[in-house]
Amino acid sequence: MLRIKNLGVYHGYVQAIRELSLEVKEGELLAVLGANGAGKSTLLGTVAGLYKPTAGEIIFKGKPITGQKPEQVVRQGISLVPEKREIFSALSVLDNLMLGAFHRYRKNKPVLMNDIQEILELFPALKGRESDQAGSLSGGLQQMLAIGRGLMSRPALLMLDEPSIGLAPLVVREIMSILVKLKKTGVTIILVEQNTKSALKVADSVLVMERGGITHSGNSVDIIADSSIQEAYLGRAR
Amino acid sequence: MGEQLLQLLFTGLTLGSIYSIIALTLVTTFNVTGILNLAQGEFVVIGALLAVSLQGTGMPMIAVFIVSVILVAILGGLLERLTIYRARGASNLSMLIITIGLSISLRGLALLIWGTETYSLPAFSEGGSIIVGGAALNPQSIWIFALVAVTLTGLYGFFGHTFWGKAVKASVYNQTGARLQGINLNTISFLAFVAAGGLGAAAGVSIGPITMVTYDMGFMLGVKGFVAAAIGGLSNVGGAVIGGILLGILESFSSGLISSGLKDAISMIILLGVLLFRPEGIIGAIRERKI
């Protein structure tokens, strides 16, 4: 579904991603793990169009999307839930969700309220808060709102950048279980996480990144079994 | 004495409303694009001068108003595409300098087309002044008050109650978030300049009957609008209106009661004062609300 070939990305003079290639299969949940500064967020940001790659190719559903702008990428069916959530904190929860469907508003206006109801079914904690200011929500609810807003564009590929950051374990578990539910509906998911344990529980396959490249990849069972990876990259000595 | 004060108040409110509209367009463009458009005063003047020419062809005033607004709106959009859009990604300082360049060019263009003469426009409605409490209120002032009211209502309605308004608002609050939802910031910048052009022209045609029109009056109007916007904190729509009216009343009273030479000095003094002591604007209580 998504293929990346020899990707290179610079932030100024610093090379954030070097010669990275990967493939994401339709319907899978891929976890991307690695330390701070390994280039995980840059990888997602580049696919979403926030950063321009200096080398390489990004192919989505057989079509090259390399170097497209974010507003174009989202129309192809890729949605990024960014690390800082980037919700519209002064707007209401409902407005945030509506704006998630910005690019299909004109065509799908009559069904949007149904779609919002579906999102609220998925995140029952947001129910009854529709007219609250998004900024007044707790961190966990804001994260759910950010994911819900990302889903409103009806993406085929949903990318999440550290959804567990700063959240209580219980909330993290809830969010992870929602990701599993989403996967069952056919959405392909890339999950960038530092919370290795939670991510490994839900992932089908795993990539470990270091200094802008991939050091390990495989299905999650193998990665969990590989104690050297556990110790060296995932910081969980047994 | 009471009648004289009331008269000064009417003049001040009229002046203030004019400044308010210019401040409103400045603030809206600033909120939406981050650019302080110093050519805003020129949009006002070109609108008024176009109206002078159109009116010369015998068109009714209402048609003159509409055509002039549409033409300057197109001009605003055109200039955005030709300059701001080309420089997208440049620093805000570069953008500011571009708008100064635009302002000088437009003034030059106006000089070439309309020369240095002073023009006047007919009032929107016939009839003399209305006497209220012994003071004369120019009917054109009422049109100007109405324009401020309509503009304000329109802005609040657009930003508060329409999907597109909310999309614009979202892109003001969070550019990255907005782009990820598919909102094109370039389009929004374009629309902001179209609106700035149209609103500027509306202000120009409305004040023409009161102030007379010359090719070079845009600079001072732009400065007054900026002072009004700065009083309100530069990003606050309500603050810009209050700032404009405050400035108009202060100017009117100081020139009426002390000396007419003070009129322009007063706004400069206020600007310096605000920038030195309250750069976040005098109207602090409603400061948090953007657009």
CSV table of C-alpha atoms in Angstrom, one decimal, chain B residues 8-288:
chain,number,residue,atom,x,y,z
B,8,LEU,CA,-17.5,67.2,18.1
B,9,LEU,CA,-18.8,63.8,19.2
B,10,PHE,CA,-20.6,63.3,15.9
B,11,THR,CA,-17.5,64.2,14.0
B,12,GLY,CA,-15.4,62.0,16.1
B,13,LEU,CA,-17.7,59.0,15.7
B,14,THR,CA,-17.7,59.5,11.9
B,15,LEU,CA,-14.0,59.8,11.8
B,16,GLY,CA,-13.7,56.9,14.2
B,17,SER,CA,-15.9,54.6,12.1
B,18,ILE,CA,-13.7,55.3,9.1
B,19,TYR,CA,-10.6,54.3,11.1
B,20,SER,CA,-12.5,51.3,12.5
B,21,ILE,CA,-13.2,49.9,9.0
B,22,ILE,CA,-9.6,50.3,7.9
B,23,ALA,CA,-8.4,48.8,11.2
B,24,LEU,CA,-10.8,45.9,10.7
B,25,THR,CA,-9.3,45.0,7.3
B,26,LEU,CA,-5.8,45.3,8.7
B,27,VAL,CA,-6.6,43.1,11.7
B,28,THR,CA,-8.4,40.5,9.6
B,29,THR,CA,-5.5,40.3,7.0
B,30,PHE,CA,-3.0,40.2,9.9
B,31,ASN,CA,-4.8,37.4,11.7
B,32,VAL,CA,-5.3,35.3,8.6
B,33,THR,CA,-1.9,35.7,6.9
B,34,GLY,CA,0.4,37.2,9.6
B,35,ILE,CA,1.1,40.1,7.2
B,36,LEU,CA,0.5,43.7,8.2
B,37,ASN,CA,-0.8,45.1,4.9
B,38,LEU,CA,0.6,48.7,4.8
B,39,ALA,CA,-1.1,49.1,1.4
B,40,GLN,CA,-4.5,49.0,3.0
B,41,GLY,CA,-4.9,52.8,2.8
B,42,GLU,CA,-4.3,52.7,-0.9
B,43,PHE,CA,-7.1,50.2,-1.4
B,44,VAL,CA,-9.4,52.8,0.3
B,45,VAL,CA,-8.2,55.6,-2.0
B,46,ILE,CA,-8.3,53.6,-5.2
B,47,GLY,CA,-11.8,52.5,-4.3
B,48,ALA,CA,-12.8,56.2,-3.8
B,49,LEU,CA,-11.1,57.4,-7.0
B,50,LEU,CA,-12.6,54.6,-9.1
B,51,ALA,CA,-16.0,55.7,-7.7
B,52,VAL,CA,-15.3,59.2,-8.8
B,53,SER,CA,-14.6,58.1,-12.4
B,54,LEU,CA,-17.5,55.7,-12.4
B,55,GLN,CA,-19.9,58.3,-11.1
B,56,GLY,CA,-18.7,60.6,-13.9
B,57,THR,CA,-20.3,58.2,-16.4
B,58,GLY,CA,-23.7,58.8,-14.8
B,59,MET,CA,-24.0,55.5,-13.0
B,60,PRO,CA,-26.3,55.5,-10.0
B,61,MET,CA,-24.4,55.7,-6.7
B,62,ILE,CA,-25.4,52.2,-5.6
B,63,ALA,CA,-24.0,50.7,-8.8
B,64,VAL,CA,-20.9,52.9,-8.4
B,65,PHE,CA,-20.4,51.5,-4.9
B,66,ILE,CA,-20.8,47.8,-5.9
B,67,VAL,CA,-18.6,48.1,-9.1
B,68,SER,CA,-15.9,49.9,-7.2
B,69,VAL,CA,-15.9,47.3,-4.4
B,70,ILE,CA,-15.7,44.4,-6.9
B,71,LEU,CA,-12.9,46.0,-8.9
B,72,VAL,CA,-10.7,46.7,-5.9
B,73,ALA,CA,-11.4,43.2,-4.5
B,74,ILE,CA,-10.1,41.9,-7.8
B,75,LEU,CA,-7.1,44.2,-7.5
B,76,GLY,CA,-6.4,43.0,-4.0
B,77,GLY,CA,-6.5,39.3,-5.1
B,78,LEU,CA,-4.4,40.1,-8.2
B,79,LEU,CA,-1.7,41.9,-6.1
B,80,GLU,CA,-1.7,39.0,-3.6
B,81,ARG,CA,-1.0,36.5,-6.5
B,82,LEU,CA,1.6,38.7,-8.1
B,83,THR,CA,3.6,39.6,-4.9
B,84,ILE,CA,2.7,37.9,-1.6
B,85,TYR,CA,2.1,34.5,-3.2
B,86,ARG,CA,5.4,34.7,-5.1
B,87,ALA,CA,7.2,35.5,-1.9
B,88,ARG,CA,5.5,32.8,0.2
B,89,GLY,CA,7.8,31.4,2.8
B,90,ALA,CA,9.6,34.7,3.2
B,91,SER,CA,9.9,36.3,6.6
B,92,ASN,CA,7.2,38.6,7.9
B,93,LEU,CA,9.6,41.5,7.6
B,94,SER,CA,10.0,40.9,3.9
B,95,MET,CA,6.2,40.7,3.5
B,96,LEU,CA,5.9,44.0,5.3
B,97,ILE,CA,8.4,45.6,3.0
B,98,ILE,CA,6.5,44.2,0.0
B,99,THR,CA,3.3,45.8,1.2
B,100,ILE,CA,5.2,49.1,1.6
B,101,GLY,CA,6.3,48.7,-2.0
B,102,LEU,CA,2.8,48.0,-3.1
B,103,SER,CA,1.6,51.1,-1.3
B,104,ILE,CA,4.1,53.3,-3.0
B,105,SER,CA,3.3,51.7,-6.4
B,106,LEU,CA,-0.4,52.1,-6.0
B,107,ARG,CA,0.0,55.7,-5.0
B,108,GLY,CA,2.1,56.3,-8.1
B,109,LEU,CA,-0.5,54.6,-10.2
B,110,ALA,CA,-3.2,56.8,-8.7
B,111,LEU,CA,-1.2,59.9,-9.4
B,112,LEU,CA,-0.7,58.9,-13.1
B,113,ILE,CA,-4.4,58.2,-13.6
B,114,TRP,CA,-6.2,60.7,-11.5
B,115,GLY,CA,-3.5,63.4,-11.0
B,116,THR,CA,-3.2,65.7,-8.0
B,117,GLU,CA,-6.7,67.1,-8.1
B,118,THR,CA,-9.1,66.9,-5.2
B,119,TYR,CA,-12.3,65.1,-6.1
B,120,SER,CA,-15.6,64.8,-4.3
B,121,LEU,CA,-18.3,62.2,-4.3
B,122,PRO,CA,-22.0,62.8,-3.9
B,123,ALA,CA,-23.6,61.6,-0.7
B,124,PHE,CA,-25.5,58.2,-0.7
B,125,SER,CA,-28.8,59.8,0.2
B,126,GLU,CA,-30.2,63.2,-0.6
B,127,GLY,CA,-31.2,65.8,2.0
B,128,GLY,CA,-29.4,68.0,4.5
B,129,SER,CA,-28.1,67.3,7.9
B,130,ILE,CA,-30.3,65.9,10.6
B,131,ILE,CA,-30.4,68.1,13.8
B,132,VAL,CA,-30.0,66.0,16.9
B,133,GLY,CA,-29.8,67.9,20.2
B,134,GLY,CA,-28.8,71.0,18.5
B,135,ALA,CA,-25.9,69.4,16.6
B,136,ALA,CA,-25.9,68.5,12.9
B,137,LEU,CA,-25.5,64.9,12.0
B,138,ASN,CA,-24.5,64.4,8.3
B,139,PRO,CA,-26.6,61.6,6.8
B,140,GLN,CA,-23.5,60.2,5.2
B,141,SER,CA,-22.2,59.5,8.8
B,142,ILE,CA,-25.2,57.2,9.3
B,143,TRP,CA,-24.2,55.3,6.2
B,144,ILE,CA,-20.7,55.0,7.5
B,145,PHE,CA,-22.0,53.7,10.9
B,146,ALA,CA,-24.1,51.3,9.0
B,147,LEU,CA,-21.1,50.1,7.0
B,148,VAL,CA,-19.2,49.4,10.3
B,149,ALA,CA,-22.1,47.5,11.7
B,150,VAL,CA,-22.6,45.4,8.6
B,151,THR,CA,-18.9,44.7,8.3
B,152,LEU,CA,-18.7,43.6,12.0
B,153,THR,CA,-21.8,41.5,11.8
B,154,GLY,CA,-20.5,40.0,8.6
B,155,LEU,CA,-17.1,39.1,10.1
B,156,TYR,CA,-18.6,37.6,13.2
B,157,GLY,CA,-21.2,35.7,11.2
B,158,PHE,CA,-18.6,34.4,8.8
B,159,PHE,CA,-16.0,33.4,11.4
B,160,GLY,CA,-18.5,32.2,14.0
B,161,HIS,CA,-21.1,30.4,12.0
B,162,THR,CA,-19.9,29.2,8.6
B,163,PHE,CA,-17.8,26.2,7.9
B,164,TRP,CA,-15.4,28.2,5.7
B,165,GLY,CA,-15.0,30.8,8.4
B,166,LYS,CA,-14.1,28.1,10.9
B,167,ALA,CA,-11.6,26.7,8.4
B,168,VAL,CA,-10.0,30.1,8.2
B,169,LYS,CA,-10.0,30.5,12.0
B,170,ALA,CA,-8.5,27.0,12.3
B,171,SER,CA,-5.6,28.0,10.0
B,172,VAL,CA,-5.1,31.1,12.1
B,173,TYR,CA,-4.9,29.1,15.3
B,174,ASN,CA,-2.8,26.2,14.0
B,175,GLN,CA,-1.2,26.3,10.6
B,176,THR,CA,0.2,22.7,10.7
B,177,GLY,CA,-3.1,21.3,12.0
B,178,ALA,CA,-5.0,23.1,9.2
B,179,ARG,CA,-2.7,22.0,6.4
B,180,LEU,CA,-3.0,18.4,7.6
B,181,GLN,CA,-6.8,18.6,7.3
B,182,GLY,CA,-6.4,19.7,3.7
B,183,ILE,CA,-6.8,23.4,4.2
B,184,ASN,CA,-4.8,25.4,1.6
B,185,LEU,CA,-3.2,28.4,3.3
B,186,ASN,CA,-2.3,30.0,0.0
B,187,THR,CA,-6.0,30.1,-0.9
B,188,ILE,CA,-6.9,31.6,2.4
B,189,SER,CA,-4.2,34.4,2.0
B,190,PHE,CA,-5.6,35.1,-1.4
B,191,LEU,CA,-9.2,35.4,-0.1
B,192,ALA,CA,-8.0,37.7,2.8
B,193,PHE,CA,-6.6,40.1,0.2
B,194,VAL,CA,-9.7,40.0,-1.9
B,195,ALA,CA,-11.7,40.8,1.2
B,196,ALA,CA,-9.3,43.5,2.2
B,197,GLY,CA,-9.5,45.1,-1.2
B,198,GLY,CA,-13.3,45.0,-1.2
B,199,LEU,CA,-13.8,46.3,2.3
B,200,GLY,CA,-11.1,49.0,1.7
B,201,ALA,CA,-13.0,50.2,-1.4
B,202,ALA,CA,-16.3,50.2,0.5
B,203,ALA,CA,-14.7,52.4,3.1
B,204,GLY,CA,-13.3,54.7,0.4
B,205,VAL,CA,-16.6,55.2,-1.4
B,206,SER,CA,-18.4,55.8,1.9
B,207,ILE,CA,-16.0,58.5,3.2
B,208,GLY,CA,-15.6,60.2,-0.2
B,209,PRO,CA,-18.6,62.4,0.3
B,210,ILE,CA,-17.3,63.7,3.6
B,211,THR,CA,-13.5,63.9,3.3
B,212,MET,CA,-12.9,64.7,-0.4
B,213,VAL,CA,-10.6,62.4,-2.3
B,214,THR,CA,-7.0,62.9,-3.3
B,215,TYR,CA,-4.5,60.3,-4.6
B,216,ASP,CA,-2.2,60.6,-1.6
B,217,MET,CA,-4.7,60.4,1.3
B,218,GLY,CA,-4.2,56.7,1.6
B,219,PHE,CA,-1.0,56.9,3.6
B,220,MET,CA,-2.5,58.8,6.5
B,221,LEU,CA,-5.6,56.7,6.5
B,222,GLY,CA,-3.4,53.6,6.6
B,223,VAL,CA,-1.5,55.0,9.6
B,224,LYS,CA,-4.8,55.9,11.4
B,225,GLY,CA,-6.1,52.4,10.8
B,226,PHE,CA,-2.9,51.0,12.1
B,227,VAL,CA,-3.0,53.1,15.3
B,228,ALA,CA,-6.6,52.0,15.8
B,229,ALA,CA,-5.6,48.4,15.3
B,230,ALA,CA,-2.6,48.8,17.6
B,231,ILE,CA,-4.8,50.2,20.4
B,232,GLY,CA,-6.9,47.0,20.1
B,233,GLY,CA,-3.9,44.8,20.2
B,234,LEU,CA,-3.5,44.2,16.4
B,235,SER,CA,-5.3,40.9,16.4
B,236,ASN,CA,-8.6,41.7,18.0
B,237,VAL,CA,-11.6,42.6,15.8
B,238,GLY,CA,-13.6,44.2,18.6
B,239,GLY,CA,-10.5,46.0,19.9
B,240,ALA,CA,-9.9,47.4,16.4
B,241,VAL,CA,-13.4,48.9,16.3
B,242,ILE,CA,-13.1,50.4,19.8
B,243,GLY,CA,-9.6,51.6,19.0
B,244,GLY,CA,-10.8,53.3,15.8
B,245,ILE,CA,-13.7,55.1,17.5
B,246,LEU,CA,-11.6,56.1,20.5
B,247,LEU,CA,-9.0,57.6,18.1
B,248,GLY,CA,-11.7,59.4,16.1
B,249,ILE,CA,-13.2,61.0,19.1
B,250,LEU,CA,-9.8,62.0,20.6
B,251,GLU,CA,-8.9,63.6,17.3
B,252,SER,CA,-12.2,65.4,16.9
B,253,PHE,CA,-12.1,66.8,20.5
B,254,SER,CA,-8.5,67.8,20.5
B,255,SER,CA,-8.8,69.6,17.2
B,256,GLY,CA,-12.1,71.2,18.1
B,257,LEU,CA,-11.2,72.3,21.7
B,258,ILE,CA,-7.5,72.9,21.5
B,259,SER,CA,-6.1,73.3,18.0
B,260,SER,CA,-6.9,71.7,14.6
B,261,GLY,CA,-3.1,71.3,14.1
B,262,LEU,CA,-3.2,68.6,16.7
B,263,LYS,CA,-5.4,66.2,14.7
B,264,ASP,CA,-2.7,64.1,13.1
B,265,ALA,CA,-0.2,64.5,16.0
B,266,ILE,CA,-2.6,63.0,18.4
B,267,SER,CA,-2.6,59.6,16.6
B,268,MET,CA,1.2,59.5,16.4
B,269,ILE,CA,1.4,60.2,20.2
B,270,ILE,CA,-1.1,57.5,20.9
B,271,LEU,CA,0.8,55.1,18.6
B,272,LEU,CA,4.1,55.8,20.4
B,273,GLY,CA,2.4,55.5,23.7
B,274,VAL,CA,0.8,52.2,22.9
B,275,LEU,CA,3.9,50.7,21.4
B,276,LEU,CA,6.1,51.8,24.3
B,277,PHE,CA,3.9,51.0,27.2
B,278,ARG,CA,1.2,48.6,26.1
B,279,PRO,CA,2.4,46.8,23.0
B,280,GLU,CA,-0.3,44.1,23.5
B,281,GLY,CA,-3.0,46.8,23.1
B,282,ILE,CA,-4.9,48.9,25.6
B,283,ILE,CA,-8.0,46.8,25.4
B,284,GLY,CA,-6.6,44.0,27.5
B,285,ALA,CA,-9.7,42.3,28.8
B,286,ILE,CA,-10.9,41.0,25.4
B,287,ARG,CA,-7.3,40.5,24.2
B,288,GLU,CA,-7.5,36.7,24.0
